[in-house]
PDB file of C-alpha atoms in Angstrom:
ATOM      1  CA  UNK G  22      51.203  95.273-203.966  1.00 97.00           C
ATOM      2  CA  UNK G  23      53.978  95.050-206.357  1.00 98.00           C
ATOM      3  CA  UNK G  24      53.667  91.744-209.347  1.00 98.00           C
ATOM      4  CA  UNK G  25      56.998  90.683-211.252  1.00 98.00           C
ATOM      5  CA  UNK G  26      56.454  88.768-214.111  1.00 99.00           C
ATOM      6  CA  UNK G  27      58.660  85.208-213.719  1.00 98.00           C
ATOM      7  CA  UNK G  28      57.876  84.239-216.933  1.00 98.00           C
ATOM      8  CA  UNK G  29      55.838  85.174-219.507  1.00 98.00           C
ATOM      9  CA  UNK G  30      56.413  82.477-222.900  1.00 98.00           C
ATOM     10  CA  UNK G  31      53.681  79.890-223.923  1.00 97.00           C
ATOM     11  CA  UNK G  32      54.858  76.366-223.269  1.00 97.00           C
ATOM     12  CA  UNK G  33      57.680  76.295-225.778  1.00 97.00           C
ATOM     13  CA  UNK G  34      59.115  79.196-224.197  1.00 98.00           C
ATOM     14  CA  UNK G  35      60.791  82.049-226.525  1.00 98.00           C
ATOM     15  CA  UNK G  36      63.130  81.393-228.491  1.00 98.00           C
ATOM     16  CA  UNK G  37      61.950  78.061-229.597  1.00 98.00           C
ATOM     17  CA  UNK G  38      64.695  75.240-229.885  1.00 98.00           C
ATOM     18  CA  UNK G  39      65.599  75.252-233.631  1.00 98.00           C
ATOM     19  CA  UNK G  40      63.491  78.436-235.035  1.00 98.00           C
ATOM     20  CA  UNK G  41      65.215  80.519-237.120  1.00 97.00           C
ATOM     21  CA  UNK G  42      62.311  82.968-237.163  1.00 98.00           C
ATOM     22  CA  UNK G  43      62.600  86.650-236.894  1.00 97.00           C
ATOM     23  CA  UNK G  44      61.316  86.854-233.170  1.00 98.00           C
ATOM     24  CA  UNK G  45      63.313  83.918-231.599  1.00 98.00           C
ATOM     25  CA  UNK G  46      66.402  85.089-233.333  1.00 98.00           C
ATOM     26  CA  UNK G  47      66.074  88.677-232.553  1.00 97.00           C
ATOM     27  CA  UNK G  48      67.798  90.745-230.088  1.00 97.00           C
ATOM     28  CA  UNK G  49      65.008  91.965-228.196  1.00 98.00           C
ATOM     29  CA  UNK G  50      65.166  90.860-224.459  1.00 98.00           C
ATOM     30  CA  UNK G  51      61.771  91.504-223.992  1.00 98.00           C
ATOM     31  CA  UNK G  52      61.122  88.490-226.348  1.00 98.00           C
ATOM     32  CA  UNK G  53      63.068  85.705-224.221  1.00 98.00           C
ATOM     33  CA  UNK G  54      60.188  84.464-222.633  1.00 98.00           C
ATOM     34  CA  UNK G  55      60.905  82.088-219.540  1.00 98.00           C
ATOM     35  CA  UNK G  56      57.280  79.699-219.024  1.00 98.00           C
ATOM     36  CA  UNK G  57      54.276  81.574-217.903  1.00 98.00           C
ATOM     37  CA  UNK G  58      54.519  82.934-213.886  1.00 98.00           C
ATOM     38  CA  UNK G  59      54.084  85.760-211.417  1.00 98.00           C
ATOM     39  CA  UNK G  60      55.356  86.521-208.078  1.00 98.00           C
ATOM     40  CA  UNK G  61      52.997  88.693-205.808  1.00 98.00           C
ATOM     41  CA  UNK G  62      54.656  90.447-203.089  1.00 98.00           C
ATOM     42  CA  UNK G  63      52.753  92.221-200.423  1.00 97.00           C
ATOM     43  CA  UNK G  64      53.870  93.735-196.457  1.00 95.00           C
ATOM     44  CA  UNK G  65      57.001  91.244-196.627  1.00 95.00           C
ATOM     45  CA  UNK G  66      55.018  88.057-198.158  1.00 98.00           C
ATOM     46  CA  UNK G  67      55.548  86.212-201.371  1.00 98.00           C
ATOM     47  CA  UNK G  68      53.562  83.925-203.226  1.00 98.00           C
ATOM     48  CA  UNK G  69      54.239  82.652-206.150  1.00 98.00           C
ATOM     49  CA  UNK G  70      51.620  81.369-209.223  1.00 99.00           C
ATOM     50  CA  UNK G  71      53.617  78.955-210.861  1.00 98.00           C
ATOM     51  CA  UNK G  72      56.699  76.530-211.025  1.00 98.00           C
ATOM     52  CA  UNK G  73      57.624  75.607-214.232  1.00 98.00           C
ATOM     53  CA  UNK G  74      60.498  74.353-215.811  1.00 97.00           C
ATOM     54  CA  UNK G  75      62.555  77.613-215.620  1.00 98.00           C
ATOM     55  CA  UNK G  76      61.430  77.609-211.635  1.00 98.00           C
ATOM     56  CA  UNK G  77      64.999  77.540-210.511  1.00 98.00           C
ATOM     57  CA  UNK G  78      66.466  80.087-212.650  1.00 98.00           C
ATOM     58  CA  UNK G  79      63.603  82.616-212.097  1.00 98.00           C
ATOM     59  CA  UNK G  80      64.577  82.604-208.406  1.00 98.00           C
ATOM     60  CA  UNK G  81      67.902  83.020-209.016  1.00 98.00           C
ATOM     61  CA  UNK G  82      67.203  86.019-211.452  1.00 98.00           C
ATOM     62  CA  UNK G  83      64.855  87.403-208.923  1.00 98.00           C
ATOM     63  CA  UNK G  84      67.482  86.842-205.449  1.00 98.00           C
ATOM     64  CA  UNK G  85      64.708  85.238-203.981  1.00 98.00           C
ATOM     65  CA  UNK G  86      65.137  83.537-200.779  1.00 96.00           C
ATOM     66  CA  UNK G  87      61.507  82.750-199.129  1.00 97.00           C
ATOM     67  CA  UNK G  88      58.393  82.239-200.707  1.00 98.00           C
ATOM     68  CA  UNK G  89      54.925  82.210-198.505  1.00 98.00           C
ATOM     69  CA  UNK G  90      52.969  79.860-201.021  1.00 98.00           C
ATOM     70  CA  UNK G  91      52.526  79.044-204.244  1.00 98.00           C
ATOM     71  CA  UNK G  92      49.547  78.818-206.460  1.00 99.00           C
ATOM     72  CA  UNK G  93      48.633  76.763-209.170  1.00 98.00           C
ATOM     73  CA  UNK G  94      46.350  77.333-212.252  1.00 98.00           C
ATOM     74  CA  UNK G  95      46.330  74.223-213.509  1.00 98.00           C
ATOM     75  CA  UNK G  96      48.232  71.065-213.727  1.00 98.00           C
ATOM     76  CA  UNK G  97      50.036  71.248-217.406  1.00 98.00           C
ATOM     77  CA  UNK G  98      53.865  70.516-217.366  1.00 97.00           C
ATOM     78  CA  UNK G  99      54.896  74.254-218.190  1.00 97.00           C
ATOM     79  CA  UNK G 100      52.902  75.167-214.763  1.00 98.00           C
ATOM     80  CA  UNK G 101      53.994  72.705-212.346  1.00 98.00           C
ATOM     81  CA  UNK G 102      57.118  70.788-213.476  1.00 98.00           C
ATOM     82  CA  UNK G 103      59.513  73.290-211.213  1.00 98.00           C
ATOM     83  CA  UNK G 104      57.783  72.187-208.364  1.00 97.00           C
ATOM     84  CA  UNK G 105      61.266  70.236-206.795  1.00 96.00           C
ATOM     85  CA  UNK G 106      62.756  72.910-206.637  1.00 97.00           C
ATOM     86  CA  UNK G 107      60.324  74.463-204.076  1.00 97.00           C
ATOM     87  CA  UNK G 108      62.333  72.327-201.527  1.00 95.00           C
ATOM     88  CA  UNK G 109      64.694  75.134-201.073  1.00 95.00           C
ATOM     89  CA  UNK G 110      61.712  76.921-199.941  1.00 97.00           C
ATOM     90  CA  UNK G 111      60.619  73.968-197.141  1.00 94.00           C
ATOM     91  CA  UNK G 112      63.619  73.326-195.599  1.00 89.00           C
ATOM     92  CA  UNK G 113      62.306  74.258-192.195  1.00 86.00           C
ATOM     93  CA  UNK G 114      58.885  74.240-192.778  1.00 90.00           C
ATOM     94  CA  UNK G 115      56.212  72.629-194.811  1.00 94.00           C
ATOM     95  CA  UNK G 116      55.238  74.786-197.860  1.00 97.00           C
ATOM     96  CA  UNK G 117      51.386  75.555-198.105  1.00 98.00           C
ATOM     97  CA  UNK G 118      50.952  75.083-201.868  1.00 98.00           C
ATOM     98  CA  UNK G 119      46.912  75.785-203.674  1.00 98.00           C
ATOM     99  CA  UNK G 120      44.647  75.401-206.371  1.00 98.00           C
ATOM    100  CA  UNK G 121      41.375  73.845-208.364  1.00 98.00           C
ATOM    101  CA  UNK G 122      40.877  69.994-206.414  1.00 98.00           C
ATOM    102  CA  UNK G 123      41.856  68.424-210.170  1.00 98.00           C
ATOM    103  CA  UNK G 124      45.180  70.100-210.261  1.00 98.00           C
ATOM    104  CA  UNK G 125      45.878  70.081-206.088  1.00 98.00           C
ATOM    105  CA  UNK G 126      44.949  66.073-206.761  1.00 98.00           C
ATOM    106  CA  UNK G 127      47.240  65.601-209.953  1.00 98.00           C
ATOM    107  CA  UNK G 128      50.165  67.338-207.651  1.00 98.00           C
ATOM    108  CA  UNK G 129      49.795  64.637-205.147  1.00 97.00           C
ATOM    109  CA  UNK G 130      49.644  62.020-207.447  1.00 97.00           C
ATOM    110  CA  UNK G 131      52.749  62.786-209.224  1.00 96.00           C
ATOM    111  CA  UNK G 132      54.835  64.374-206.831  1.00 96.00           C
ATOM    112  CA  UNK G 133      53.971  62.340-204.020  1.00 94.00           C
ATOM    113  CA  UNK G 134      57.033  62.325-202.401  1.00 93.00           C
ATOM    114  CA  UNK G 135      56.781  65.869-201.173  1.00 94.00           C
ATOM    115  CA  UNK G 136      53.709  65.062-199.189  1.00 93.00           C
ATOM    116  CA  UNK G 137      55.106  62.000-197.654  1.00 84.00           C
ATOM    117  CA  UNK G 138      56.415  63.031-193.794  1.00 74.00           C
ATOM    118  CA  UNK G 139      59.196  60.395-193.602  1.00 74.00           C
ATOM    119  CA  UNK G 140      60.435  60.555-197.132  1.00 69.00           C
ATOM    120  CA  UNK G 141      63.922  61.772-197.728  1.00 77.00           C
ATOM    121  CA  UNK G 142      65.108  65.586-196.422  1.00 77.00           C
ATOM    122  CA  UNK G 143      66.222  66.530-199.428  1.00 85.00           C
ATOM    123  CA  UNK G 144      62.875  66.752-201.182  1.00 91.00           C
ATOM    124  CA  UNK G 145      60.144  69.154-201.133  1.00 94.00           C
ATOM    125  CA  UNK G 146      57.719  69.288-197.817  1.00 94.00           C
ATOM    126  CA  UNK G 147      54.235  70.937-199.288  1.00 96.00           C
ATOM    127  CA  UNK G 148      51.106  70.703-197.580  1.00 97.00           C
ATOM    128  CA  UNK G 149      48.382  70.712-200.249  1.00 98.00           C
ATOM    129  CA  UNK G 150      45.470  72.761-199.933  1.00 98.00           C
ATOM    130  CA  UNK G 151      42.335  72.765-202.180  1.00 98.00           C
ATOM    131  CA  UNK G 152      40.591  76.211-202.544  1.00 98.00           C
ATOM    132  CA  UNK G 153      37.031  76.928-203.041  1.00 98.00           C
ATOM    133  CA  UNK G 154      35.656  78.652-206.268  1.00 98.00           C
ATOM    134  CA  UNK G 155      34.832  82.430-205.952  1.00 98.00           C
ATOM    135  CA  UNK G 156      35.682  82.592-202.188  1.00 98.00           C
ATOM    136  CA  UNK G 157      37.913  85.044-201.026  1.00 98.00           C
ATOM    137  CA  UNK G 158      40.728  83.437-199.011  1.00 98.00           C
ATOM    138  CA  UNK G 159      43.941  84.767-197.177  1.00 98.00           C
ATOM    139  CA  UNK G 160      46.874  83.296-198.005  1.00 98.00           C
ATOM    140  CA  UNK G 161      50.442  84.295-196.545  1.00 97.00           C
ATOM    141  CA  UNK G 162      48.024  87.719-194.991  1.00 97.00           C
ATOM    142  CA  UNK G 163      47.139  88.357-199.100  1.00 98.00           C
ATOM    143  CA  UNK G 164      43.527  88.280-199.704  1.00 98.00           C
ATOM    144  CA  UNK G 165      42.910  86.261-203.199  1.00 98.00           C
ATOM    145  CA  UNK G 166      39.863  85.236-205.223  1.00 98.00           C
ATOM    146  CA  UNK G 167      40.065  81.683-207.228  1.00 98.00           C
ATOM    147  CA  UNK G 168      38.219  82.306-210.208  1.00 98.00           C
ATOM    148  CA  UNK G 169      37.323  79.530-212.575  1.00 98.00           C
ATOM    149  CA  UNK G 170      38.656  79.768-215.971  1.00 98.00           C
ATOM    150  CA  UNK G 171      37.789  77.165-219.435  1.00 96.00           C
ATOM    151  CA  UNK G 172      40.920  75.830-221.271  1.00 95.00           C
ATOM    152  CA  UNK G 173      40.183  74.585-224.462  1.00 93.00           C
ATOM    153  CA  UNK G 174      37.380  74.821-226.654  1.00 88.00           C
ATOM    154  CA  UNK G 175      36.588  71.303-227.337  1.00 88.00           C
ATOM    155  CA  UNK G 176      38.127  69.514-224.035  1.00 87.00           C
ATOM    156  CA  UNK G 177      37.836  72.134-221.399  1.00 90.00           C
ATOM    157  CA  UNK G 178      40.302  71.993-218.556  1.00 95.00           C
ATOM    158  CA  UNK G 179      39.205  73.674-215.135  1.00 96.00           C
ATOM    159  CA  UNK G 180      41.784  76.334-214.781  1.00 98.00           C
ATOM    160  CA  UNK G 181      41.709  78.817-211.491  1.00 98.00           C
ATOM    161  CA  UNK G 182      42.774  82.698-212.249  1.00 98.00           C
ATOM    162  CA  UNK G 183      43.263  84.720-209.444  1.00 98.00           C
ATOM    163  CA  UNK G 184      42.261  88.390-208.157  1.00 98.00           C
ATOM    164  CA  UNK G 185      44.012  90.265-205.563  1.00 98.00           C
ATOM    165  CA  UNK G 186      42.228  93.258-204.861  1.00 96.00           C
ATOM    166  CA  UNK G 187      42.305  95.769-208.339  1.00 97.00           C
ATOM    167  CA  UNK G 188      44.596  93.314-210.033  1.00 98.00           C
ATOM    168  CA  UNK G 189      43.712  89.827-211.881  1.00 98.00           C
ATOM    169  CA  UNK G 190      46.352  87.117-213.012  1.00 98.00           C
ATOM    170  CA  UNK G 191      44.057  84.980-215.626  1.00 98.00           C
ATOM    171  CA  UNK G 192      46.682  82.768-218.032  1.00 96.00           C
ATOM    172  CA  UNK G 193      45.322  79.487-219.834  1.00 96.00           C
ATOM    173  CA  UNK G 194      42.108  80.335-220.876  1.00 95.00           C
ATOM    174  CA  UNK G 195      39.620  80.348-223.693  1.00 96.00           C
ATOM    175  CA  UNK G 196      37.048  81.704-222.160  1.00 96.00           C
ATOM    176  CA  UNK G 197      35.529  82.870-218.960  1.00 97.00           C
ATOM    177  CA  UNK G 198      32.529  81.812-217.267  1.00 97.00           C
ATOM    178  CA  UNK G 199      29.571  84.402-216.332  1.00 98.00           C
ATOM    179  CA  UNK G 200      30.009  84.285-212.338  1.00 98.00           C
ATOM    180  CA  UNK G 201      34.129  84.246-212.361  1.00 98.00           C
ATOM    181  CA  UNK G 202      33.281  87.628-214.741  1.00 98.00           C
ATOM    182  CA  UNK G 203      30.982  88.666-212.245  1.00 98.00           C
ATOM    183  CA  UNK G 204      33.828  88.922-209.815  1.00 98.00           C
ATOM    184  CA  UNK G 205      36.237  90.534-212.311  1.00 97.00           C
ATOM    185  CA  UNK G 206      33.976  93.120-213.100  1.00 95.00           C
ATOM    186  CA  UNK G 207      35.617  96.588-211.401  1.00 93.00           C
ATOM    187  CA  UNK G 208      39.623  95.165-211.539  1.00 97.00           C
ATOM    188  CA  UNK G 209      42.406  98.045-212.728  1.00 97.00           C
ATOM    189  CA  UNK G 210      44.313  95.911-214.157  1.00 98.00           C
ATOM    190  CA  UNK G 211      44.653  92.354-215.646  1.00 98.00           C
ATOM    191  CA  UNK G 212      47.233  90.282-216.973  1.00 98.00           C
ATOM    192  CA  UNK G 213      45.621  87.531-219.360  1.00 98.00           C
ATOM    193  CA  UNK G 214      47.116  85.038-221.574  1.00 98.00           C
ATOM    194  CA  UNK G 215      46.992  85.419-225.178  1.00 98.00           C
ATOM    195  CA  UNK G 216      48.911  82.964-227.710  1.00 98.00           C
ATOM    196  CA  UNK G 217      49.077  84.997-230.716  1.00 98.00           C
ATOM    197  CA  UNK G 218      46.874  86.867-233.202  1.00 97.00           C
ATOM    198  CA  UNK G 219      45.184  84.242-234.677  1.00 96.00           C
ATOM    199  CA  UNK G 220      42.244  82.314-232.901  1.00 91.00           C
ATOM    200  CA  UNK G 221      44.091  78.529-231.349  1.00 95.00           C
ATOM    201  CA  UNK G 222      41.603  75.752-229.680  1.00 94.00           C
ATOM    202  CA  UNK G 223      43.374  76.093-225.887  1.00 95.00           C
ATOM    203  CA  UNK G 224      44.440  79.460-226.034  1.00 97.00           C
ATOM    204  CA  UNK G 225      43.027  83.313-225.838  1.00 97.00           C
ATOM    205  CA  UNK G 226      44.122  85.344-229.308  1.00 98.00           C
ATOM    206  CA  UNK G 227      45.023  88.707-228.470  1.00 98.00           C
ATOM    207  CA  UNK G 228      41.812  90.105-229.523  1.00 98.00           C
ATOM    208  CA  UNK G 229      39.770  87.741-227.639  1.00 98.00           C
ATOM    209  CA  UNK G 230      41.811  88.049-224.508  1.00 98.00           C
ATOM    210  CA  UNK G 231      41.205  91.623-225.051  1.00 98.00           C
ATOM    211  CA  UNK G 232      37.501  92.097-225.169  1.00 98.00           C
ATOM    212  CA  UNK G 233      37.668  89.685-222.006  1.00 97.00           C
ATOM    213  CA  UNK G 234      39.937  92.270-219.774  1.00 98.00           C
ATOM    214  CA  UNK G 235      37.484  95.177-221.360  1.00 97.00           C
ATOM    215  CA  UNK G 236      34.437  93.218-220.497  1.00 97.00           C
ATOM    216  CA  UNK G 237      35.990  93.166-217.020  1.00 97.00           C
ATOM    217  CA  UNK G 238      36.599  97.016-217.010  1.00 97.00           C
ATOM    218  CA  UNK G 239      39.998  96.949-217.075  1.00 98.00           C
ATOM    219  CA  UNK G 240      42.273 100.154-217.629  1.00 97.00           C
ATOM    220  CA  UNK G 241      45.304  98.147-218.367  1.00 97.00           C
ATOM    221  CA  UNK G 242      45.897  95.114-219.843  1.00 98.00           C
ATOM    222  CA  UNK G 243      49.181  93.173-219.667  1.00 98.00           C
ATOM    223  CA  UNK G 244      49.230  89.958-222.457  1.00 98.00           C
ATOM    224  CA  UNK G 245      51.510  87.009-221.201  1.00 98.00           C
ATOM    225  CA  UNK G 246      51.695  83.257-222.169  1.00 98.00           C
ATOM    226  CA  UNK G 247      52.745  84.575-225.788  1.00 98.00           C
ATOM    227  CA  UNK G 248      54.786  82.250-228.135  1.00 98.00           C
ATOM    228  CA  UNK G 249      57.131  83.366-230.562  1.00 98.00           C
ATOM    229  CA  UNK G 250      55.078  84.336-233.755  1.00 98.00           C
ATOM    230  CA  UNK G 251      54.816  87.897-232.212  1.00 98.00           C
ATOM    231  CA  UNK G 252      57.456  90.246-231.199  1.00 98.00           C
ATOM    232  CA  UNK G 253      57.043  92.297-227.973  1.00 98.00           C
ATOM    233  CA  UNK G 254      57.111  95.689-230.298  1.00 98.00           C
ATOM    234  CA  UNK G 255      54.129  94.630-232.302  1.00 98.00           C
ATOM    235  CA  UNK G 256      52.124  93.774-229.759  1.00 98.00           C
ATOM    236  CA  UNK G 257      52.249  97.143-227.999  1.00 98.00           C
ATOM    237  CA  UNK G 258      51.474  98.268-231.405  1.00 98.00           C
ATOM    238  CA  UNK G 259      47.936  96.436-231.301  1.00 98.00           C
ATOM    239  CA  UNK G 260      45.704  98.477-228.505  1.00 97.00           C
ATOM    240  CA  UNK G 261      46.538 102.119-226.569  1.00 95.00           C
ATOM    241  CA  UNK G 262      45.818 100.535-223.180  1.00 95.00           C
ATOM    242  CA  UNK G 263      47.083  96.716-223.286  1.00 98.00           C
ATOM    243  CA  UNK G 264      50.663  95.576-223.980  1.00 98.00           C
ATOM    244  CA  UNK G 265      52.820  92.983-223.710  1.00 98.00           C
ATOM    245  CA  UNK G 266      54.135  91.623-220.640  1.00 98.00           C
ATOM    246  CA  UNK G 267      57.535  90.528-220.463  1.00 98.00           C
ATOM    247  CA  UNK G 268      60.393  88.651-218.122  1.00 98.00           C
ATOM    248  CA  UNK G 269      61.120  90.731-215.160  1.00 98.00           C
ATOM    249  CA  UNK G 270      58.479  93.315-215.670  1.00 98.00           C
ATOM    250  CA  UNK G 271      57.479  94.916-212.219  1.00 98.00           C
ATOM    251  CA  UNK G 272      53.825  96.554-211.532  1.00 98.00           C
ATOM    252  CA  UNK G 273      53.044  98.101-208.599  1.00 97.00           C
ATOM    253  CA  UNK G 274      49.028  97.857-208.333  1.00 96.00           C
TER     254      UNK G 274
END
């Protein structure tokens, strides 16, 4: 199974409109960080977890020219608001698209069009789909595990992660519950978001999103959904077996 990293900035993306800071004006192309998003590519399928705003020119970057499906974590606007572009994709065919029921039912609400038979060609045609907790699925012939996540620490958000096999996408998170740990437990390798060093009320730090993916078992750990107060080089400074990942960044798990 190979996993390319789409994206891999917090919801600003890196660089930030106006900073002046060391990291956003460095040279560094590991620290120009499209919005948070992975493509999983398996026996000739490809599913995307993801649209956000940079959608468009991820594909482009990528030469991709058929997707599967698409996942969803959750409904916030760095997550979902590339989802017109998916029309390309559902030209001549409806597009199976999944997640949590709250984010599956914000998608209909606000994009409503695409799920409308008669509306106009030009937009997208996605069939939504709403996927179980903990329940291994096939989607596009690539077995997946939805695996509830907590976003926030006050006002917690139902977020899915997702496992395929000995590798776990988790992004959005501030903590994660006992059974979707449960079902972690003997993954190679994760990639987990974490904002920055210091502790932030929707958002792993590095060290907490650590002792997560070691809680897990983990032998490598891949950071993403960083923002811009960290470079790329001092992250892989923090922990042998975790760095940061970064746009375009290919495993093969």
């Amino acid at each position: 199974m190979r996993v390319t990293v789409l994206g891999s900035g917090t919801s600003h993306g890196v660089p930030v409109i106006g900073c002046s800071c060391p990291v956003c004006r460095g040279s560094d192309s590991r620290d120009k960080r499209y919005r948070s998003s992975v493509m999983i590519e398996e026996a000739g399928r490809r599913i995307v977890i993801d649209t956000g705003y940079e959608f468009r020119l991820q594909m482009l970057r990528e030469d991709v020219t058929s997707l599967d499906a698409v996942l969803y974590t959750h409904s916030h606007a760095d997550h979902v608001s590339g989802i017109d572009d998916l029309r390309v994709f559902s030209r001549e065919r409806n597009l199976p698209i999944y997640g949590n029921a709250e984010t599956v039912q914000f998608i209909k609400e606000h994009y409503a069009y695409a799920f409308n038979k008669d509306t106009f060609p030009g937009n997208p045609h996605l069939v939504p789909n709403v996927l179980s907790p903990l329940e291994e699925v096939s989607i596009a012939g690539i077995k997946v595990i939805p695996l509830p996540l907590e976003h926030g620490r006050v006002k917690k958000m139902p977020v899915y992660g997702y496992r395929f096999s000995s590798f776990a996408y988790l992004t959005d998170c501030t903590s994660i519950p006992d059974s979707s740990m449960d079902v972690l437990k003997g993954v190679r390798t994760i990639m987990i978001g974490a904002l920055r060093k210091t502790p932030h009320g929707a958002h792993f730090s590095f060290h907490e999103a650590y002792a997560a993916a070691k809680e897990a078992g983990a032998e490598k750990i891949y950071f993403t959904h960083v923002n811009h107060e960290t470079s790329c080089e001092e992250i892989n400074s923090l922990y042998e077996d975790a760095e940061s990942a970064y746009d375009t960044m290919v495993l093969e798990v």
